[in-house]
Amino acid sequence: MGRLSVNLCGIELSNPVIPASGTFGYGYEFAELYDINCLGTFSFKGTTREPRFGNPTPRIAECTAGMINSVGLQNPGVDAVITEELPKLKKCFNKPVMANVSGFSVEDYAYTCEKLGAEPQVGWLEVNVSCPNVHGGGMSFGTNPEAAAEVTRAVRSVTKKPIIIKLSPNVTDIVSIAKACVDAGADGISLINTLLGMRIDLKTKRPVIANKMGGFSGQAIFPVALRMVYQVASAVNVPVIGMGGVSSAEDVIEMMLAGATAVEVGAKNLIDPFASRDIVASLERTMDRYGIDNLRDIIGGAHNG
Ligand code: SIN
């Protein structure tokens, strides 16, 4: 076990850095730039039962220290992911991958999780009940404890692989939703997805994004994410993955002190495709600077005393 290794729901990661879903494709695209096996793992593009074209454009708006997206879960559908995307990934990534799953009904989630859970390369299922960009699915399941628990129960019944539920920050009490998911069988919680936001174009005087609103992410949201990770980590007894504006090794360490076992890097990958690799590379010297021997020992450290 190295200084950076952590155990995420029974699977050893060589380091806690995980590119977040929607910012790293199906991985092989980034493997053209560097050896992606340096990462702990990564969470692949949110996958649904059927292929999706996504939302109308424009789907992206720039903001100070962040961005808004309204992609709308564009993806080729679970069958194409299994027959076309995962075989390409297998050629360049020799670690378990995290499969990110979205749905529009409880049955959708279960169907897609059952199929992806049967794939040998899939280590964890990250179940996204927090996409703010679709109607009748995504975030509507993650803003209500009973609905989030129902999805969790359904996916729990179709796979033995670890289930990680990805939560929305667009709620007043994220702890009650996290607890409901854990009580329903979740092996881990990841948070936060994007914050609902919007921009208006002063020239057209209309919303920049065709769908009017979208999910705000990037460095600006880091303190909100950190606060929610801290709250959830102190309330549940399963691993928590922290994400939201993470863009440096210092941010990874801060998230772990708040209680994260592993840390996802999102928007930063879109600005700099080498960001996740560079964060991994700078972790040890950053630990040395702060007198940290190994990362496992600091998880939840900010809760002590
Ligand atoms: C999207 O595809 O709209 C983004 C996914 C998400 O925010 O969960």
mmCIF file with all atom_site columns, C-alpha atoms in Angstrom, residues 43-258:
data_model
loop_
_atom_site.group_PDB
_atom_site.id
_atom_site.type_symbol
_atom_site.label_atom_id
_atom_site.label_alt_id
_atom_site.label_comp_id
_atom_site.label_asym_id
_atom_site.label_entity_id
_atom_site.label_seq_id
_atom_site.pdbx_PDB_ins_code
_atom_site.Cartn_x
_atom_site.Cartn_y
_atom_site.Cartn_z
_atom_site.occupancy
_atom_site.B_iso_or_equiv
_atom_site.pdbx_formal_charge
_atom_site.auth_seq_id
_atom_site.auth_comp_id
_atom_site.auth_asym_id
_atom_site.auth_atom_id
_atom_site.pdbx_PDB_model_num
ATOM 1   C CA . SER A 1 43  ? -16.273 7.949  -13.693 1.00 0.00 ? 43  SER A CA 1
ATOM 2   C CA . PHE A 1 44  ? -17.426 7.605  -17.274 1.00 0.00 ? 44  PHE A CA 1
ATOM 3   C CA . LYS A 1 45  ? -20.026 9.683  -19.119 1.00 0.00 ? 45  LYS A CA 1
ATOM 4   C CA . GLY A 1 46  ? -23.500 9.421  -17.644 1.00 0.00 ? 46  GLY A CA 1
ATOM 5   C CA . THR A 1 47  ? -25.205 6.495  -19.359 1.00 0.00 ? 47  THR A CA 1
ATOM 6   C CA . THR A 1 48  ? -28.916 5.949  -19.858 1.00 0.00 ? 48  THR A CA 1
ATOM 7   C CA . ARG A 1 49  ? -31.050 3.034  -21.043 1.00 0.00 ? 49  ARG A CA 1
ATOM 8   C CA . GLU A 1 50  ? -31.625 4.567  -24.479 1.00 0.00 ? 50  GLU A CA 1
ATOM 9   C CA . PRO A 1 51  ? -29.306 6.783  -26.560 1.00 0.00 ? 51  PRO A CA 1
ATOM 10  C CA . ARG A 1 52  ? -29.799 10.516 -25.972 1.00 0.00 ? 52  ARG A CA 1
ATOM 11  C CA . PHE A 1 53  ? -29.003 13.438 -28.234 1.00 0.00 ? 53  PHE A CA 1
ATOM 12  C CA . GLY A 1 54  ? -29.043 15.854 -25.300 1.00 0.00 ? 54  GLY A CA 1
ATOM 13  C CA . ASN A 1 55  ? -30.440 19.368 -24.976 1.00 0.00 ? 55  ASN A CA 1
ATOM 14  C CA . PRO A 1 56  ? -30.598 22.045 -27.680 1.00 0.00 ? 56  PRO A CA 1
ATOM 15  C CA . THR A 1 57  ? -27.595 24.373 -28.006 1.00 0.00 ? 57  THR A CA 1
ATOM 16  C CA . PRO A 1 58  ? -26.193 26.644 -26.626 1.00 0.00 ? 58  PRO A CA 1
ATOM 17  C CA . ARG A 1 59  ? -25.539 24.322 -23.709 1.00 0.00 ? 59  ARG A CA 1
ATOM 18  C CA . ILE A 1 60  ? -22.549 26.025 -22.126 1.00 0.00 ? 60  ILE A CA 1
ATOM 19  C CA . ALA A 1 61  ? -22.147 29.450 -20.490 1.00 0.00 ? 61  ALA A CA 1
ATOM 20  C CA . GLU A 1 62  ? -18.907 30.795 -19.080 1.00 0.00 ? 62  GLU A CA 1
ATOM 21  C CA . CYS A 1 63  ? -18.924 32.327 -15.602 1.00 0.00 ? 63  CYS A CA 1
ATOM 22  C CA . THR A 1 64  ? -16.429 33.815 -13.197 1.00 0.00 ? 64  THR A CA 1
ATOM 23  C CA . ALA A 1 65  ? -14.435 30.878 -11.784 1.00 0.00 ? 65  ALA A CA 1
ATOM 24  C CA . GLY A 1 66  ? -16.783 28.339 -13.309 1.00 0.00 ? 66  GLY A CA 1
ATOM 25  C CA . MET A 1 67  ? -19.188 27.381 -16.059 1.00 0.00 ? 67  MET A CA 1
ATOM 26  C CA . ILE A 1 68  ? -22.788 26.369 -16.593 1.00 0.00 ? 68  ILE A CA 1
ATOM 27  C CA . ASN A 1 69  ? -23.682 23.267 -18.609 1.00 0.00 ? 69  ASN A CA 1
ATOM 28  C CA . SER A 1 70  ? -26.988 21.960 -19.824 1.00 0.00 ? 70  SER A CA 1
ATOM 29  C CA . VAL A 1 71  ? -25.803 18.968 -21.807 1.00 0.00 ? 71  VAL A CA 1
ATOM 30  C CA . GLY A 1 72  ? -28.894 16.905 -21.054 1.00 0.00 ? 72  GLY A CA 1
ATOM 31  C CA . LEU A 1 73  ? -27.229 13.516 -20.625 1.00 0.00 ? 73  LEU A CA 1
ATOM 32  C CA . GLN A 1 74  ? -26.089 13.089 -24.213 1.00 0.00 ? 74  GLN A CA 1
ATOM 33  C CA . ASN A 1 75  ? -24.793 9.514  -24.526 1.00 0.00 ? 75  ASN A CA 1
ATOM 34  C CA . PRO A 1 76  ? -25.012 6.537  -26.904 1.00 0.00 ? 76  PRO A CA 1
ATOM 35  C CA . GLY A 1 77  ? -27.157 4.386  -24.554 1.00 0.00 ? 77  GLY A CA 1
ATOM 36  C CA . VAL A 1 78  ? -26.132 1.423  -22.425 1.00 0.00 ? 78  VAL A CA 1
ATOM 37  C CA . ASP A 1 79  ? -25.936 -1.176 -25.217 1.00 0.00 ? 79  ASP A CA 1
ATOM 38  C CA . ALA A 1 80  ? -23.530 0.920  -27.282 1.00 0.00 ? 80  ALA A CA 1
ATOM 39  C CA . VAL A 1 81  ? -21.486 1.715  -24.188 1.00 0.00 ? 81  VAL A CA 1
ATOM 40  C CA . ILE A 1 82  ? -21.051 -2.012 -23.577 1.00 0.00 ? 82  ILE A CA 1
ATOM 41  C CA . THR A 1 83  ? -20.365 -3.037 -27.173 1.00 0.00 ? 83  THR A CA 1
ATOM 42  C CA . GLU A 1 84  ? -18.404 0.013  -28.393 1.00 0.00 ? 84  GLU A CA 1
ATOM 43  C CA . GLU A 1 85  ? -17.036 2.203  -25.584 1.00 0.00 ? 85  GLU A CA 1
ATOM 44  C CA . LEU A 1 86  ? -15.899 -0.314 -22.957 1.00 0.00 ? 86  LEU A CA 1
ATOM 45  C CA . PRO A 1 87  ? -13.883 -2.444 -25.442 1.00 0.00 ? 87  PRO A CA 1
ATOM 46  C CA . LYS A 1 88  ? -11.961 0.710  -26.459 1.00 0.00 ? 88  LYS A CA 1
ATOM 47  C CA . LEU A 1 89  ? -11.357 1.557  -22.801 1.00 0.00 ? 89  LEU A CA 1
ATOM 48  C CA . LYS A 1 90  ? -10.114 -1.956 -22.030 1.00 0.00 ? 90  LYS A CA 1
ATOM 49  C CA . LYS A 1 91  ? -7.216  -1.421 -24.425 1.00 0.00 ? 91  LYS A CA 1
ATOM 50  C CA . CYS A 1 92  ? -5.864  1.545  -22.448 1.00 0.00 ? 92  CYS A CA 1
ATOM 51  C CA . PHE A 1 93  ? -7.095  1.213  -18.846 1.00 0.00 ? 93  PHE A CA 1
ATOM 52  C CA . ASN A 1 94  ? -6.348  -1.791 -16.656 1.00 0.00 ? 94  ASN A CA 1
ATOM 53  C CA . LYS A 1 95  ? -8.168  -0.718 -13.481 1.00 0.00 ? 95  LYS A CA 1
ATOM 54  C CA . PRO A 1 96  ? -11.819 -1.020 -12.435 1.00 0.00 ? 96  PRO A CA 1
ATOM 55  C CA . VAL A 1 97  ? -13.819 1.902  -13.834 1.00 0.00 ? 97  VAL A CA 1
ATOM 56  C CA . MET A 1 98  ? -16.756 3.729  -12.269 1.00 0.00 ? 98  MET A CA 1
ATOM 57  C CA . ALA A 1 99  ? -19.924 3.524  -14.354 1.00 0.00 ? 99  ALA A CA 1
ATOM 58  C CA . ASN A 1 100 ? -22.138 6.609  -14.057 1.00 0.00 ? 100 ASN A CA 1
ATOM 59  C CA . VAL A 1 101 ? -25.834 5.863  -14.592 1.00 0.00 ? 101 VAL A CA 1
ATOM 60  C CA . SER A 1 102 ? -28.834 8.159  -15.083 1.00 0.00 ? 102 SER A CA 1
ATOM 61  C CA . GLY A 1 103 ? -32.488 7.422  -15.646 1.00 0.00 ? 103 GLY A CA 1
ATOM 62  C CA . PHE A 1 104 ? -36.010 8.717  -16.120 1.00 0.00 ? 104 PHE A CA 1
ATOM 63  C CA . SER A 1 105 ? -37.746 6.081  -14.028 1.00 0.00 ? 105 SER A CA 1
ATOM 64  C CA . VAL A 1 106 ? -36.786 3.681  -11.251 1.00 0.00 ? 106 VAL A CA 1
ATOM 65  C CA . GLU A 1 107 ? -36.951 0.852  -13.818 1.00 0.00 ? 107 GLU A CA 1
ATOM 66  C CA . ASP A 1 108 ? -34.523 2.716  -16.109 1.00 0.00 ? 108 ASP A CA 1
ATOM 67  C CA . TYR A 1 109 ? -31.951 2.978  -13.355 1.00 0.00 ? 109 TYR A CA 1
ATOM 68  C CA . ALA A 1 110 ? -32.292 -0.705 -12.466 1.00 0.00 ? 110 ALA A CA 1
ATOM 69  C CA . TYR A 1 111 ? -32.115 -1.822 -16.112 1.00 0.00 ? 111 TYR A CA 1
ATOM 70  C CA . THR A 1 112 ? -28.946 0.152  -16.851 1.00 0.00 ? 112 THR A CA 1
ATOM 71  C CA . CYS A 1 113 ? -27.251 -0.742 -13.558 1.00 0.00 ? 113 CYS A CA 1
ATOM 72  C CA . GLU A 1 114 ? -27.950 -4.434 -14.070 1.00 0.00 ? 114 GLU A CA 1
ATOM 73  C CA . LYS A 1 115 ? -26.345 -4.348 -17.521 1.00 0.00 ? 115 LYS A CA 1
ATOM 74  C CA . LEU A 1 116 ? -23.313 -2.277 -16.530 1.00 0.00 ? 116 LEU A CA 1
ATOM 75  C CA . GLY A 1 117 ? -22.928 -4.122 -13.220 1.00 0.00 ? 117 GLY A CA 1
ATOM 76  C CA . ALA A 1 118 ? -22.421 -7.363 -15.189 1.00 0.00 ? 118 ALA A CA 1
ATOM 77  C CA . GLU A 1 119 ? -19.414 -5.887 -17.040 1.00 0.00 ? 119 GLU A CA 1
ATOM 78  C CA . PRO A 1 120 ? -16.141 -7.172 -15.538 1.00 0.00 ? 120 PRO A CA 1
ATOM 79  C CA . GLN A 1 121 ? -14.384 -3.818 -15.988 1.00 0.00 ? 121 GLN A CA 1
ATOM 80  C CA . VAL A 1 122 ? -17.006 -1.937 -13.969 1.00 0.00 ? 122 VAL A CA 1
ATOM 81  C CA . GLY A 1 123 ? -15.902 -1.652 -10.337 1.00 0.00 ? 123 GLY A CA 1
ATOM 82  C CA . TRP A 1 124 ? -18.544 0.707  -8.939  1.00 0.00 ? 124 TRP A CA 1
ATOM 83  C CA . LEU A 1 125 ? -21.885 2.071  -10.111 1.00 0.00 ? 125 LEU A CA 1
ATOM 84  C CA . GLU A 1 126 ? -22.255 5.794  -9.506  1.00 0.00 ? 126 GLU A CA 1
ATOM 85  C CA . VAL A 1 127 ? -25.987 6.416  -9.668  1.00 0.00 ? 127 VAL A CA 1
ATOM 86  C CA . ASN A 1 128 ? -26.747 9.980  -10.656 1.00 0.00 ? 128 ASN A CA 1
ATOM 87  C CA . VAL A 1 129 ? -29.979 11.149 -9.014  1.00 0.00 ? 129 VAL A CA 1
ATOM 88  C CA . SER A 1 130 ? -28.871 14.761 -9.416  1.00 0.00 ? 130 SER A CA 1
ATOM 89  C CA . CYS A 1 131 ? -28.755 15.882 -13.068 1.00 0.00 ? 131 CYS A CA 1
ATOM 90  C CA . PRO A 1 132 ? -30.411 19.331 -13.125 1.00 0.00 ? 132 PRO A CA 1
ATOM 91  C CA . ASN A 1 133 ? -30.760 19.407 -16.920 1.00 0.00 ? 133 ASN A CA 1
ATOM 92  C CA . VAL A 1 134 ? -33.547 16.935 -17.692 1.00 0.00 ? 134 VAL A CA 1
ATOM 93  C CA . HIS A 1 135 ? -37.259 16.843 -16.988 1.00 0.00 ? 135 HIS A CA 1
ATOM 94  C CA . GLY A 1 136 ? -38.899 13.853 -15.343 1.00 0.00 ? 136 GLY A CA 1
ATOM 95  C CA . GLY A 1 137 ? -35.677 12.230 -14.153 1.00 0.00 ? 137 GLY A CA 1
ATOM 96  C CA . GLY A 1 138 ? -32.244 13.032 -12.761 1.00 0.00 ? 138 GLY A CA 1
ATOM 97  C CA . MET A 1 139 ? -32.533 15.615 -10.007 1.00 0.00 ? 139 MET A CA 1
ATOM 98  C CA . SER A 1 140 ? -36.229 14.935 -9.410  1.00 0.00 ? 140 SER A CA 1
ATOM 99  C CA . PHE A 1 141 ? -35.145 11.640 -7.761  1.00 0.00 ? 141 PHE A CA 1
ATOM 100 C CA . GLY A 1 142 ? -32.359 13.245 -5.751  1.00 0.00 ? 142 GLY A CA 1
ATOM 101 C CA . THR A 1 143 ? -34.248 16.079 -4.119  1.00 0.00 ? 143 THR A CA 1
ATOM 102 C CA . ASN A 1 144 ? -36.576 13.839 -2.124  1.00 0.00 ? 144 ASN A CA 1
ATOM 103 C CA . PRO A 1 145 ? -35.376 11.228 0.411   1.00 0.00 ? 145 PRO A CA 1
ATOM 104 C CA . GLU A 1 146 ? -38.106 8.678  -0.438  1.00 0.00 ? 146 GLU A CA 1
ATOM 105 C CA . ALA A 1 147 ? -37.492 8.885  -4.196  1.00 0.00 ? 147 ALA A CA 1
ATOM 106 C CA . ALA A 1 148 ? -33.716 8.657  -3.747  1.00 0.00 ? 148 ALA A CA 1
ATOM 107 C CA . ALA A 1 149 ? -34.197 5.628  -1.493  1.00 0.00 ? 149 ALA A CA 1
ATOM 108 C CA . GLU A 1 150 ? -36.501 3.963  -4.030  1.00 0.00 ? 150 GLU A CA 1
ATOM 109 C CA . VAL A 1 151 ? -33.871 4.277  -6.767  1.00 0.00 ? 151 VAL A CA 1
ATOM 110 C CA . THR A 1 152 ? -31.207 2.977  -4.372  1.00 0.00 ? 152 THR A CA 1
ATOM 111 C CA . ARG A 1 153 ? -33.294 -0.072 -3.425  1.00 0.00 ? 153 ARG A CA 1
ATOM 112 C CA . ALA A 1 154 ? -34.005 -0.861 -7.075  1.00 0.00 ? 154 ALA A CA 1
ATOM 113 C CA . VAL A 1 155 ? -30.358 -0.737 -8.160  1.00 0.00 ? 155 VAL A CA 1
ATOM 114 C CA . ARG A 1 156 ? -29.239 -2.574 -5.018  1.00 0.00 ? 156 ARG A CA 1
ATOM 115 C CA . SER A 1 157 ? -31.461 -5.503 -6.006  1.00 0.00 ? 157 SER A CA 1
ATOM 116 C CA . VAL A 1 158 ? -29.858 -5.970 -9.452  1.00 0.00 ? 158 VAL A CA 1
ATOM 117 C CA . THR A 1 159 ? -26.122 -5.969 -8.710  1.00 0.00 ? 159 THR A CA 1
ATOM 118 C CA . LYS A 1 160 ? -23.598 -6.951 -6.062  1.00 0.00 ? 160 LYS A CA 1
ATOM 119 C CA . LYS A 1 161 ? -21.161 -4.246 -7.217  1.00 0.00 ? 161 LYS A CA 1
ATOM 120 C CA . PRO A 1 162 ? -20.749 -1.225 -4.905  1.00 0.00 ? 162 PRO A CA 1
ATOM 121 C CA . ILE A 1 163 ? -23.489 1.370  -5.388  1.00 0.00 ? 163 ILE A CA 1
ATOM 122 C CA . ILE A 1 164 ? -22.517 5.019  -4.940  1.00 0.00 ? 164 ILE A CA 1
ATOM 123 C CA . ILE A 1 165 ? -25.371 7.517  -5.081  1.00 0.00 ? 165 ILE A CA 1
ATOM 124 C CA . LYS A 1 166 ? -24.460 10.933 -6.528  1.00 0.00 ? 166 LYS A CA 1
ATOM 125 C CA . LEU A 1 167 ? -26.361 13.695 -4.770  1.00 0.00 ? 167 LEU A CA 1
ATOM 126 C CA . SER A 1 168 ? -27.603 17.130 -5.740  1.00 0.00 ? 168 SER A CA 1
ATOM 127 C CA . PRO A 1 169 ? -26.693 20.276 -3.787  1.00 0.00 ? 169 PRO A CA 1
ATOM 128 C CA . ASN A 1 170 ? -30.008 21.842 -4.854  1.00 0.00 ? 170 ASN A CA 1
ATOM 129 C CA . VAL A 1 171 ? -31.754 20.814 -1.624  1.00 0.00 ? 171 VAL A CA 1
ATOM 130 C CA . THR A 1 172 ? -32.194 22.250 1.837   1.00 0.00 ? 172 THR A CA 1
ATOM 131 C CA . ASP A 1 173 ? -31.171 19.107 3.740   1.00 0.00 ? 173 ASP A CA 1
ATOM 132 C CA . ILE A 1 174 ? -28.632 16.953 1.902   1.00 0.00 ? 174 ILE A CA 1
ATOM 133 C CA . VAL A 1 175 ? -27.941 14.901 5.040   1.00 0.00 ? 175 VAL A CA 1
ATOM 134 C CA . SER A 1 176 ? -31.470 13.462 5.138   1.00 0.00 ? 176 SER A CA 1
ATOM 135 C CA . ILE A 1 177 ? -31.168 12.385 1.497   1.00 0.00 ? 177 ILE A CA 1
ATOM 136 C CA . ALA A 1 178 ? -27.748 10.801 2.045   1.00 0.00 ? 178 ALA A CA 1
ATOM 137 C CA . LYS A 1 179 ? -29.039 8.907  5.076   1.00 0.00 ? 179 LYS A CA 1
ATOM 138 C CA . ALA A 1 180 ? -32.095 7.665  3.176   1.00 0.00 ? 180 ALA A CA 1
ATOM 139 C CA . CYS A 1 181 ? -29.824 6.276  0.430   1.00 0.00 ? 181 CYS A CA 1
ATOM 140 C CA . VAL A 1 182 ? -27.523 4.547  2.925   1.00 0.00 ? 182 VAL A CA 1
ATOM 141 C CA . ASP A 1 183 ? -30.503 3.041  4.760   1.00 0.00 ? 183 ASP A CA 1
ATOM 142 C CA . ALA A 1 184 ? -31.741 1.749  1.386   1.00 0.00 ? 184 ALA A CA 1
ATOM 143 C CA . GLY A 1 185 ? -28.456 -0.044 0.682   1.00 0.00 ? 185 GLY A CA 1
ATOM 144 C CA . ALA A 1 186 ? -25.999 2.466  -0.823  1.00 0.00 ? 186 ALA A CA 1
ATOM 145 C CA . ASP A 1 187 ? -22.338 1.523  -0.304  1.00 0.00 ? 187 ASP A CA 1
ATOM 146 C CA . GLY A 1 188 ? -21.149 5.101  -0.760  1.00 0.00 ? 188 GLY A CA 1
ATOM 147 C CA . ILE A 1 189 ? -22.259 8.664  -1.462  1.00 0.00 ? 189 ILE A CA 1
ATOM 148 C CA . SER A 1 190 ? -20.740 11.089 -3.962  1.00 0.00 ? 190 SER A CA 1
ATOM 149 C CA . LEU A 1 191 ? -21.395 14.807 -3.842  1.00 0.00 ? 191 LEU A CA 1
ATOM 150 C CA . ILE A 1 192 ? -21.906 17.434 -5.069  1.00 0.00 ? 192 ILE A CA 1
ATOM 151 C CA . ASN A 1 193 ? -23.359 17.570 -8.565  1.00 0.00 ? 193 ASN A CA 1
ATOM 152 C CA . THR A 1 194 ? -23.819 21.041 -10.061 1.00 0.00 ? 194 THR A CA 1
ATOM 153 C CA . LEU A 1 195 ? -25.731 23.969 -8.590  1.00 0.00 ? 195 LEU A CA 1
ATOM 154 C CA . LEU A 1 196 ? -28.645 25.210 -10.673 1.00 0.00 ? 196 LEU A CA 1
ATOM 155 C CA . GLY A 1 197 ? -27.666 28.516 -12.272 1.00 0.00 ? 197 GLY A CA 1
ATOM 156 C CA . MET A 1 198 ? -28.231 30.804 -15.254 1.00 0.00 ? 198 MET A CA 1
ATOM 157 C CA . ARG A 1 199 ? -26.727 33.653 -17.309 1.00 0.00 ? 199 ARG A CA 1
ATOM 158 C CA . ILE A 1 200 ? -28.468 36.308 -19.439 1.00 0.00 ? 200 ILE A CA 1
ATOM 159 C CA . ASP A 1 201 ? -26.885 37.751 -22.585 1.00 0.00 ? 201 ASP A CA 1
ATOM 160 C CA . LEU A 1 202 ? -26.990 41.554 -22.340 1.00 0.00 ? 202 LEU A CA 1
ATOM 161 C CA . LYS A 1 203 ? -27.058 41.954 -26.129 1.00 0.00 ? 203 LYS A CA 1
ATOM 162 C CA . THR A 1 204 ? -29.982 39.607 -26.811 1.00 0.00 ? 204 THR A CA 1
ATOM 163 C CA . LYS A 1 205 ? -31.495 40.092 -23.333 1.00 0.00 ? 205 LYS A CA 1
ATOM 164 C CA . ARG A 1 206 ? -32.300 36.379 -23.354 1.00 0.00 ? 206 ARG A CA 1
ATOM 165 C CA . PRO A 1 207 ? -30.865 33.466 -21.332 1.00 0.00 ? 207 PRO A CA 1
ATOM 166 C CA . VAL A 1 208 ? -27.504 32.333 -22.725 1.00 0.00 ? 208 VAL A CA 1
ATOM 167 C CA . ILE A 1 209 ? -28.440 28.656 -22.412 1.00 0.00 ? 209 ILE A CA 1
ATOM 168 C CA . ALA A 1 210 ? -31.195 27.350 -24.716 1.00 0.00 ? 210 ALA A CA 1
ATOM 169 C CA . ASN A 1 211 ? -32.693 25.445 -21.785 1.00 0.00 ? 211 ASN A CA 1
ATOM 170 C CA . LYS A 1 212 ? -32.540 28.736 -19.799 1.00 0.00 ? 212 LYS A CA 1
ATOM 171 C CA . MET A 1 213 ? -30.865 27.163 -16.752 1.00 0.00 ? 213 MET A CA 1
ATOM 172 C CA . GLY A 1 214 ? -28.096 24.671 -16.209 1.00 0.00 ? 214 GLY A CA 1
ATOM 173 C CA . GLY A 1 215 ? -25.651 23.234 -13.716 1.00 0.00 ? 215 GLY A CA 1
ATOM 174 C CA . PHE A 1 216 ? -22.973 25.575 -12.343 1.00 0.00 ? 216 PHE A CA 1
ATOM 175 C CA . SER A 1 217 ? -19.609 23.973 -11.579 1.00 0.00 ? 217 SER A CA 1
ATOM 176 C CA . GLY A 1 218 ? -15.958 24.982 -11.274 1.00 0.00 ? 218 GLY A CA 1
ATOM 177 C CA . GLN A 1 219 ? -13.695 26.486 -8.651  1.00 0.00 ? 219 GLN A CA 1
ATOM 178 C CA . ALA A 1 220 ? -16.345 28.913 -7.387  1.00 0.00 ? 220 ALA A CA 1
ATOM 179 C CA . ILE A 1 221 ? -18.416 26.085 -5.879  1.00 0.00 ? 221 ILE A CA 1
ATOM 180 C CA . PHE A 1 222 ? -15.607 24.459 -3.883  1.00 0.00 ? 222 PHE A CA 1
ATOM 181 C CA . PRO A 1 223 ? -16.553 25.910 -0.452  1.00 0.00 ? 223 PRO A CA 1
ATOM 182 C CA . VAL A 1 224 ? -20.189 24.834 -0.893  1.00 0.00 ? 224 VAL A CA 1
ATOM 183 C CA . ALA A 1 225 ? -19.099 21.327 -1.896  1.00 0.00 ? 225 ALA A CA 1
ATOM 184 C CA . LEU A 1 226 ? -16.659 21.093 0.988   1.00 0.00 ? 226 LEU A CA 1
ATOM 185 C CA . ARG A 1 227 ? -19.332 22.118 3.477   1.00 0.00 ? 227 ARG A CA 1
ATOM 186 C CA . MET A 1 228 ? -21.766 19.487 2.183   1.00 0.00 ? 228 MET A CA 1
ATOM 187 C CA . VAL A 1 229 ? -19.097 16.753 2.156   1.00 0.00 ? 229 VAL A CA 1
ATOM 188 C CA . TYR A 1 230 ? -18.282 17.645 5.771   1.00 0.00 ? 230 TYR A CA 1
ATOM 189 C CA . GLN A 1 231 ? -21.964 17.469 6.765   1.00 0.00 ? 231 GLN A CA 1
ATOM 190 C CA . VAL A 1 232 ? -22.663 14.176 4.988   1.00 0.00 ? 232 VAL A CA 1
ATOM 191 C CA . ALA A 1 233 ? -19.426 12.499 6.095   1.00 0.00 ? 233 ALA A CA 1
ATOM 192 C CA . SER A 1 234 ? -20.288 13.173 9.727   1.00 0.00 ? 234 SER A CA 1
ATOM 193 C CA . ALA A 1 235 ? -23.756 11.646 9.312   1.00 0.00 ? 235 ALA A CA 1
ATOM 194 C CA . VAL A 1 236 ? -23.186 8.408  7.349   1.00 0.00 ? 236 VAL A CA 1
ATOM 195 C CA . ASN A 1 237 ? -20.983 5.360  7.943   1.00 0.00 ? 237 ASN A CA 1
ATOM 196 C CA . VAL A 1 238 ? -20.099 4.662  4.294   1.00 0.00 ? 238 VAL A CA 1
ATOM 197 C CA . PRO A 1 239 ? -17.340 6.183  2.137   1.00 0.00 ? 239 PRO A CA 1
ATOM 198 C CA . VAL A 1 240 ? -18.005 9.628  0.701   1.00 0.00 ? 240 VAL A CA 1
ATOM 199 C CA . ILE A 1 241 ? -16.553 10.890 -2.570  1.00 0.00 ? 241 ILE A CA 1
ATOM 200 C CA . GLY A 1 242 ? -16.085 14.661 -2.551  1.00 0.00 ? 242 GLY A CA 1
ATOM 201 C CA . MET A 1 243 ? -16.338 16.767 -5.690  1.00 0.00 ? 243 MET A CA 1
ATOM 202 C CA . GLY A 1 244 ? -17.194 20.299 -6.755  1.00 0.00 ? 244 GLY A CA 1
ATOM 203 C CA . GLY A 1 245 ? -14.581 22.780 -7.913  1.00 0.00 ? 245 GLY A CA 1
ATOM 204 C CA . VAL A 1 246 ? -11.599 20.580 -7.061  1.00 0.00 ? 246 VAL A CA 1
ATOM 205 C CA . SER A 1 247 ? -8.612  21.832 -9.033  1.00 0.00 ? 247 SER A CA 1
ATOM 206 C CA . SER A 1 248 ? -5.420  21.150 -7.065  1.00 0.00 ? 248 SER A CA 1
ATOM 207 C CA . ALA A 1 249 ? -3.735  18.657 -4.744  1.00 0.00 ? 249 ALA A CA 1
ATOM 208 C CA . GLU A 1 250 ? -4.505  21.084 -1.907  1.00 0.00 ? 250 GLU A CA 1
ATOM 209 C CA . ASP A 1 251 ? -8.219  20.831 -2.732  1.00 0.00 ? 251 ASP A CA 1
ATOM 210 C CA . VAL A 1 252 ? -7.993  17.021 -2.689  1.00 0.00 ? 252 VAL A CA 1
ATOM 211 C CA . ILE A 1 253 ? -6.428  17.118 0.782   1.00 0.00 ? 253 ILE A CA 1
ATOM 212 C CA . GLU A 1 254 ? -9.023  19.608 2.023   1.00 0.00 ? 254 GLU A CA 1
ATOM 213 C CA . MET A 1 255 ? -11.845 17.378 0.768   1.00 0.00 ? 255 MET A CA 1
ATOM 214 C CA . MET A 1 256 ? -10.305 14.380 2.526   1.00 0.00 ? 256 MET A CA 1
ATOM 215 C CA . LEU A 1 257 ? -9.967  16.310 5.775   1.00 0.00 ? 257 LEU A CA 1
ATOM 216 C CA . ALA A 1 258 ? -13.691 17.077 5.428   1.00 0.00 ? 258 ALA A CA 1
#
